Amino acid sequence: MRFETILKNGTIVTATDTYTADVGISAEKIAAIAAGLSAENAARVIDASGCYVMPGGIDVHTHLDMPFGGTTSADDFESGTIAAAFGGTTTLIDFAIQYKGQTLRHAFDTWMKKAQGKAAIDYAFHCIVTDLPDAQLDEMPALVHDGVSSFKLFMAYPGVFMLDDAAIFRAMSRAAECGGLICMHAENGGAIDVIVRRALAEGKRAPKYHALTRPTTAEAEATGRAIALAEMAGAPVHIVHLSCNEALEKVREARDRGLPVYAETCPQYLYLSIENFDAPGFEGAKYVFTPPLREKWHQEKLWQGLAKDDLQLVSTDHCPFCYKEQKELGRDDFTKIPNGGPGIEHRLALVYSGGVASGRFSPNRFVQLVATAPAKLFGLYPQKGTIAVGSDADLIVFDPKREETISAKTHHMRVDYSMFEGIRTKGSPKLTMSRGRVIIENGKFTGRPGAGSFLRRKTYAAV
Ligand code: URP
Ligand code: ZN
Ligand code: ZN
């Protein structure tokens, strides 16, 4: 059998197994996995000795080229997917936003245009639903059929994104009928709005008040309510960007009762805390995203949640805004700071470093959290998210010993700061392959913007 490429002598790590074998790649797919594949049968041989060969990462929560608060997130589908590839992510699921009065189809078409010709890795979309008259409810099955098989709803941002309980319940019921999965931004937006207005009236305008006006109770209450609504609708629900222990407890309780409830957290909640708002001057704005940063003790609870499967995956919620001119829009009023932070490039290094290198969980659990569970939950498995004959050759050569210091000076995201500036990581990808093509090698991007394909995802299946 002839191969285009053989990855030789690496240790293959999947969510379940660790073993030494070579991987033969042909026509964009993994064509063979065996010990001692002959180098003579391949156009190219890549030596992976001393490294892990892992499935490429899947980031199910990104906001590229997204309008928000009078500006647009700083990475588009070209710069964002290239930065993702540098960090070992080979698939992302971004959010197509339906604005009020628009159809869901219009949102999907708009975001397809944003990605086409630009994405360097494969991509898919969730649809953010902000307006749900009957006509849009009836569009949900057609979107699921076309591969947009998950919908994000907001319990926060009244007047912009927020849906009321009746609309959420209707969407969940329809999603359950047509194989869709509801992803929930769980914060009590009504209560938060009152607290925010009180803070502004008292002259509290600095970035830290973004965090201080969004209590953990608001996240926990909404998480519990989302779970209750999903239970009544007979629907699965995925809680996005979970940030605190109180919300985690709601997810744990529901899962212990056997409900199809899932949740993700993000590296910022694992590494950063409310103390980041002590940064000088206006620099706290770099950490303004939603849900906000919490007290430090929540971090260990979230790591434990990842280790014990109370949390199923790690996404980034990559939503970059430059400090200069974008975050600065809120210099006099924290409510005007565009919400979001950059993270697409460092998810794997941060989760491996804090998870595996720090002894909290195994390399297999790492693969589960960053690739396999995302693929399974969002209808991409086994095409993506594992190393198996017939799967796409989305692979990384991961060096568990490589130490790096994260910095805006060296990152590839199109943003002028890093949330993780100065954090040292142990373990990171040194080569990234997307459908058999090497796209990151020797610290250089060797892929092509536009080479990424839209992935039509399957319907939800319980994990
Ligand atoms: O602050 C955040 N997370 N911005 C992105 C939008 C969202 O809620 O995920
Ligand atoms: Zn959100
Ligand atoms: Zn988000």
XYZ file of C-alpha atoms and ligand atoms in Angstrom:
474
model
C 0.000 0.000 0.000
C 1.341 3.442 -0.905
C 0.919 6.452 1.329
C 1.378 10.157 0.808
C 2.772 10.487 4.324
C 3.767 8.192 7.163
C 4.044 9.505 10.731
C 6.677 7.209 12.168
C 7.732 6.104 15.642
C 5.279 8.239 17.582
C 3.186 7.175 20.552
C -0.423 7.239 19.428
C -2.752 8.646 22.075
C -6.510 8.471 21.666
C -9.190 8.989 24.295
C -8.926 5.306 25.182
C -5.533 3.927 24.101
C -1.823 4.647 24.171
C 0.472 2.583 21.939
C 3.411 2.818 19.579
C 2.608 2.539 15.863
C 3.037 4.328 12.554
C 0.198 6.135 10.815
C -0.111 5.915 7.016
C -2.036 8.708 5.302
C -3.597 8.625 1.880
C -6.243 10.800 0.159
C -6.760 13.000 3.242
C -7.594 10.003 5.457
C -5.841 7.734 7.895
C -5.286 4.674 5.699
C -3.269 2.393 8.005
C -2.121 2.154 11.606
C 0.556 -0.461 12.151
C 4.006 -1.008 13.569
C 6.834 -0.782 11.038
C 5.098 0.723 7.993
C 7.769 0.756 5.285
C 9.230 4.189 4.571
C 9.720 3.104 0.956
C 5.954 3.173 0.511
C 5.556 6.864 1.272
C 6.268 10.121 -0.515
C 7.098 11.669 2.860
C 8.031 10.266 6.259
C 7.717 12.406 9.383
C 9.623 11.245 12.418
C 7.498 11.546 15.553
C 9.909 9.814 17.946
C 9.687 11.034 21.508
C 6.313 12.653 20.752
C 2.657 11.815 20.954
C 0.565 11.523 17.807
C -2.874 12.795 18.766
C -6.068 13.735 16.948
C -6.172 17.439 16.069
C -8.018 19.583 18.573
C -11.650 20.570 18.092
C -12.665 23.958 19.466
C -16.464 24.091 19.605
C -16.742 27.703 20.754
C -15.191 30.528 18.719
C -16.378 33.935 17.513
C -14.415 34.914 14.397
C -15.341 38.085 12.517
C -18.199 38.673 14.960
C -19.872 42.072 15.348
C -20.292 42.977 19.025
C -20.822 46.238 20.876
C -20.154 48.493 17.878
C -16.990 46.711 16.776
C -15.962 43.339 15.307
C -13.832 40.578 16.809
C -10.260 41.052 15.666
C -9.593 37.632 14.109
C -11.354 36.728 10.907
C -11.564 33.198 9.520
C -8.080 33.481 8.051
C -6.071 34.798 11.008
C -8.184 32.885 13.539
C -7.896 29.489 11.886
C -4.152 29.926 11.308
C -3.666 30.781 14.989
C -5.806 27.760 15.889
C -3.591 25.527 13.734
C -0.447 26.832 15.464
C -2.005 25.597 18.685
C -2.927 22.150 17.325
C -6.613 22.794 16.636
C -7.763 21.417 13.292
C -11.533 21.955 13.495
C -13.616 24.718 14.942
C -17.292 25.373 15.380
C -18.127 29.069 15.198
C -21.461 30.828 15.791
C -23.692 32.212 13.047
C -25.849 34.907 14.638
C -29.516 35.429 13.786
C -30.345 39.032 14.607
C -33.912 40.065 15.409
C -36.223 39.921 12.405
C -33.843 37.753 10.387
C -34.166 34.126 9.368
C -31.845 31.431 10.703
C -30.931 30.671 7.093
C -29.724 34.242 6.604
C -27.416 33.850 9.606
C -26.002 30.604 8.244
C -25.479 32.060 4.737
C -23.782 35.164 6.184
C -21.292 33.174 8.239
C -20.621 30.751 5.367
C -19.536 33.761 3.300
C -17.268 34.970 6.110
C -15.459 31.601 6.202
C -15.288 30.713 2.513
C -11.910 31.290 0.916
C -10.391 32.157 4.287
C -10.522 29.218 6.685
C -7.290 27.244 6.808
C -8.839 24.382 8.828
C -12.231 22.690 8.679
C -15.142 24.481 10.302
C -18.794 24.152 11.191
C -21.441 26.420 12.683
C -23.856 26.571 15.554
C -26.695 29.076 15.081
C -27.278 31.723 17.749
C -31.048 32.242 17.938
C -32.204 35.620 19.267
C -35.737 35.816 17.891
C -38.101 32.887 17.715
C -41.479 33.439 16.078
C -43.103 30.272 14.667
C -41.484 30.730 11.250
C -37.987 30.558 12.743
C -38.936 27.658 14.989
C -39.950 25.828 11.827
C -36.552 26.561 10.264
C -34.682 24.592 12.911
C -35.119 21.120 11.339
C -33.908 22.398 7.946
C -30.755 23.823 9.519
C -30.124 20.583 11.381
C -30.555 18.748 8.079
C -27.926 21.019 6.519
C -25.406 20.276 9.255
C -26.035 23.137 11.665
C -27.174 20.737 14.354
C -26.774 22.927 17.435
C -28.234 26.252 18.541
C -26.942 28.687 21.117
C -29.484 30.515 23.231
C -28.810 33.317 25.704
C -30.332 33.795 29.149
C -28.305 37.041 29.403
C -27.938 40.323 27.442
C -31.587 41.497 27.627
C -32.700 43.389 24.520
C -29.818 42.012 22.458
C -29.491 38.237 22.616
C -31.659 37.140 25.555
C -34.667 34.847 25.066
C -37.366 34.384 27.690
C -38.153 31.012 29.251
C -41.083 30.374 26.913
C -38.925 30.860 23.810
C -36.158 28.728 25.315
C -38.639 25.971 26.108
C -40.079 26.102 22.586
C -36.603 25.938 21.049
C -35.595 23.041 23.269
C -38.753 21.112 22.419
C -38.194 21.607 18.697
C -34.492 20.726 18.987
C -35.421 17.491 20.753
C -37.758 16.593 17.872
C -35.236 17.227 15.105
C -31.972 16.000 16.645
C -30.588 19.415 17.521
C -28.572 20.265 20.617
C -29.201 23.460 22.580
C -26.080 25.236 23.846
C -26.889 27.632 26.663
C -25.285 30.872 27.810
C -26.526 30.550 31.374
C -26.602 33.791 33.359
C -29.667 35.515 34.781
C -29.614 38.557 32.488
C -32.565 40.331 34.124
C -31.048 40.385 37.612
C -27.592 41.237 36.244
C -29.017 44.206 34.361
C -30.470 45.661 37.571
C -27.165 45.165 39.438
C -25.263 46.791 36.546
C -27.559 49.842 36.497
C -27.155 50.245 40.265
C -23.358 50.089 39.924
C -23.334 52.735 37.193
C -25.598 54.973 39.281
C -23.045 54.699 42.108
C -20.254 55.780 39.731
C -18.662 52.321 39.551
C -17.303 52.350 36.011
C -13.950 50.520 36.068
C -13.475 47.142 34.281
C -13.584 45.141 37.535
C -17.259 46.052 37.939
C -18.011 43.875 34.931
C -17.110 40.909 37.147
C -18.554 42.301 40.369
C -21.987 42.835 38.792
C -22.300 39.265 37.490
C -22.429 37.053 40.599
C -21.895 33.291 40.542
C -25.473 32.918 41.826
C -26.727 34.449 38.553
C -24.824 31.789 36.611
C -25.903 28.953 38.921
C -29.570 30.006 38.869
C -29.633 30.155 35.071
C -27.755 26.858 34.764
C -30.310 25.172 37.017
C -33.191 26.794 35.099
C -31.747 25.733 31.734
C -31.469 22.173 32.996
C -35.050 22.226 34.338
C -36.404 23.603 31.051
C -34.468 20.950 29.110
C -35.777 18.216 31.384
C -39.378 19.394 30.833
C -38.785 19.576 27.065
C -37.156 16.132 26.983
C -34.104 17.743 25.386
C -30.354 17.511 25.858
C -28.578 20.714 26.863
C -24.953 21.812 26.748
C -23.894 24.601 29.112
C -21.235 26.736 27.448
C -18.322 28.575 29.083
C -19.110 27.399 32.633
C -17.036 29.487 35.026
C -17.827 28.648 38.639
C -18.377 25.900 41.174
C -22.028 26.783 41.886
C -22.953 26.210 38.216
C -20.814 23.072 38.124
C -22.813 21.663 41.045
C -26.036 22.094 39.057
C -24.511 20.188 36.139
C -23.164 17.449 38.414
C -26.539 16.959 40.138
C -28.321 16.708 36.783
C -25.806 14.238 35.371
C -26.023 12.157 38.551
C -29.751 11.939 37.842
C -28.914 10.595 34.379
C -30.058 13.643 32.415
C -28.389 14.395 29.038
C -26.669 17.504 30.407
C -23.169 18.497 29.268
C -20.877 21.406 29.996
C -17.659 22.996 28.837
C -15.257 25.325 30.572
C -12.483 27.453 29.032
C -8.776 28.007 29.835
C -9.434 31.522 31.159
C -11.538 30.105 34.007
C -8.849 27.509 34.749
C -5.916 29.948 34.840
C -7.215 33.453 35.557
C -9.209 34.937 38.411
C -10.788 38.134 39.665
C -7.263 39.126 40.785
C -6.457 39.879 37.140
C -8.560 43.015 37.552
C -5.788 44.356 39.813
C -3.861 45.090 36.588
C -2.823 48.768 36.407
C -5.027 51.501 34.951
C -7.593 50.309 32.452
C -5.787 47.005 31.758
C -8.461 45.023 33.574
C -10.442 45.493 30.338
C -8.315 42.718 28.844
C -10.201 40.311 31.120
C -13.721 41.524 30.404
C -15.698 38.576 29.066
C -18.855 36.804 30.092
C -19.341 34.941 32.384
C -16.644 36.894 34.207
C -13.553 35.784 36.073
C -14.210 34.333 39.509
C -12.339 33.978 42.783
C -9.261 31.789 42.469
C -10.630 28.785 44.410
C -13.073 27.998 41.573
C -10.144 27.004 39.349
C -9.359 23.803 41.237
C -13.056 22.860 41.286
C -13.145 23.196 37.499
C -9.986 21.108 37.064
C -11.571 18.436 39.275
C -14.734 18.654 37.176
C -12.674 17.983 34.056
C -10.902 15.045 35.688
C -14.146 13.454 36.903
C -16.248 14.091 33.782
C -18.595 16.512 35.516
C -17.316 18.770 32.718
C -17.049 17.101 29.324
C -14.836 19.370 27.279
C -12.743 22.515 27.027
C -13.448 25.180 24.412
C -11.943 28.668 24.187
C -14.837 31.106 23.630
C -12.210 32.883 21.498
C -13.629 36.359 20.956
C -10.669 38.716 20.548
C -10.813 42.488 20.788
C -7.644 44.574 20.723
C -6.858 46.540 23.861
C -6.188 49.642 21.800
C -9.298 51.121 20.199
C -11.576 48.134 20.860
C -11.438 47.442 24.626
C -10.806 51.187 24.973
C -14.380 51.843 23.807
C -15.314 51.246 27.442
C -12.658 53.412 29.096
C -15.307 55.436 30.958
C -17.950 52.751 31.337
C -17.321 49.023 31.768
C -20.621 48.174 30.019
C -19.145 49.565 26.776
C -16.099 47.269 26.832
C -16.619 44.649 24.100
C -16.974 41.296 25.865
C -14.523 38.585 24.925
C -10.944 37.409 25.078
C -8.414 35.728 22.774
C -7.546 32.068 23.371
C -7.865 29.964 20.219
C -4.106 29.360 19.997
C -3.281 28.110 23.464
C -6.088 25.748 24.498
C -4.123 22.524 24.013
C -0.936 23.757 25.662
C -2.839 25.157 28.650
C -5.047 22.104 29.184
C -2.141 19.681 28.762
C 0.094 21.708 31.018
C -2.391 22.182 33.830
C -4.063 18.812 33.318
C -1.466 16.232 32.332
C 1.919 17.796 33.158
C 0.551 18.816 36.580
C -0.665 15.264 37.258
C -4.416 15.933 37.341
C -5.371 13.559 34.516
C -3.964 11.282 31.821
C -2.985 12.102 28.231
C -6.049 10.056 27.164
C -8.356 12.261 29.209
C -6.670 15.278 27.606
C -7.506 13.926 24.126
C -11.062 13.230 25.268
C -11.482 16.819 26.515
C -9.989 18.698 23.577
C -10.922 16.459 20.634
C -12.987 13.307 21.131
C -15.814 14.557 23.341
C -16.264 17.703 21.200
C -16.451 15.507 18.074
C -18.954 13.101 19.613
C -21.206 15.714 21.176
C -21.332 17.865 18.053
C -21.838 15.214 15.374
C -18.346 15.009 13.909
C -17.199 11.616 15.205
C -15.494 9.444 13.907
C -14.615 11.636 10.920
C -12.922 13.922 13.449
C -11.723 13.525 17.018
C -9.888 10.202 16.901
C -7.121 8.244 15.227
C -8.720 5.379 13.317
C -8.549 3.982 9.801
C -11.016 5.987 7.706
C -10.947 9.090 9.907
C -9.716 12.387 8.479
C -5.961 12.736 8.848
C -6.283 15.688 11.230
C -3.309 14.921 13.417
C -0.821 16.647 15.652
C 2.661 15.675 16.684
C 2.642 16.753 20.302
C 5.889 17.196 22.239
C 5.149 16.595 25.933
C 8.489 18.100 26.999
C 8.384 21.346 25.055
C 8.262 24.351 27.390
C 6.975 27.712 26.207
C 6.038 31.096 27.591
C 2.822 32.538 26.192
C 3.183 36.093 24.925
C 1.494 38.519 22.563
C 4.982 39.079 21.114
C 5.023 35.567 19.667
C 1.397 34.532 19.259
C -0.378 34.435 15.901
C -3.784 35.804 16.896
C -4.469 39.261 15.431
C -4.764 40.929 18.809
C -2.410 43.189 20.724
C -2.364 41.379 24.080
C -2.547 37.908 25.555
C -4.817 36.983 28.467
C -2.169 34.430 29.384
C 0.904 36.684 29.039
C 3.895 35.176 30.828
C 2.279 31.832 31.684
C 4.696 28.942 31.156
C 3.345 25.777 29.572
C 4.814 22.304 29.359
C 3.719 20.256 26.338
C 2.610 21.681 23.003
C 2.108 20.639 19.374
C 5.087 20.939 17.068
C 3.410 19.803 13.833
C -0.217 20.106 12.714
C -1.843 18.236 9.860
C -5.241 19.024 8.373
C -6.736 16.255 6.175
C -3.266 14.905 5.472
C -1.630 18.245 4.630
C 1.059 19.545 6.965
C -0.089 23.055 7.833
C 2.217 23.913 10.744
C 5.831 22.783 10.790
C 9.032 24.241 12.247
C 7.081 27.186 13.627
C 5.721 28.168 10.190
C 2.280 28.063 8.603
C 2.547 25.903 5.475
C -1.169 25.595 4.738
C -3.466 27.705 2.613
C -6.271 30.068 3.591
C -9.415 28.676 1.978
C -8.285 25.052 2.211
C -10.635 24.423 5.140
C -13.995 22.839 4.334
C -17.432 23.338 5.833
C -18.444 20.303 7.882
C -22.050 19.246 7.704
C -22.526 17.814 11.176
C -24.708 14.875 12.133
C -27.627 15.151 14.535
C -27.106 14.961 18.277
C -26.451 11.484 19.678
C -26.063 10.929 23.408
C -22.463 10.704 24.586
O -17.671 37.530 26.579
C -17.934 36.667 25.760
N -17.992 35.415 26.143
N -18.125 36.998 24.469
C -18.577 36.140 23.454
C -20.061 35.953 23.451
C -20.477 34.853 24.371
O -21.314 35.079 25.237
O -20.025 33.729 24.234
Zn -21.982 33.104 25.741
Zn -18.960 32.680 23.206
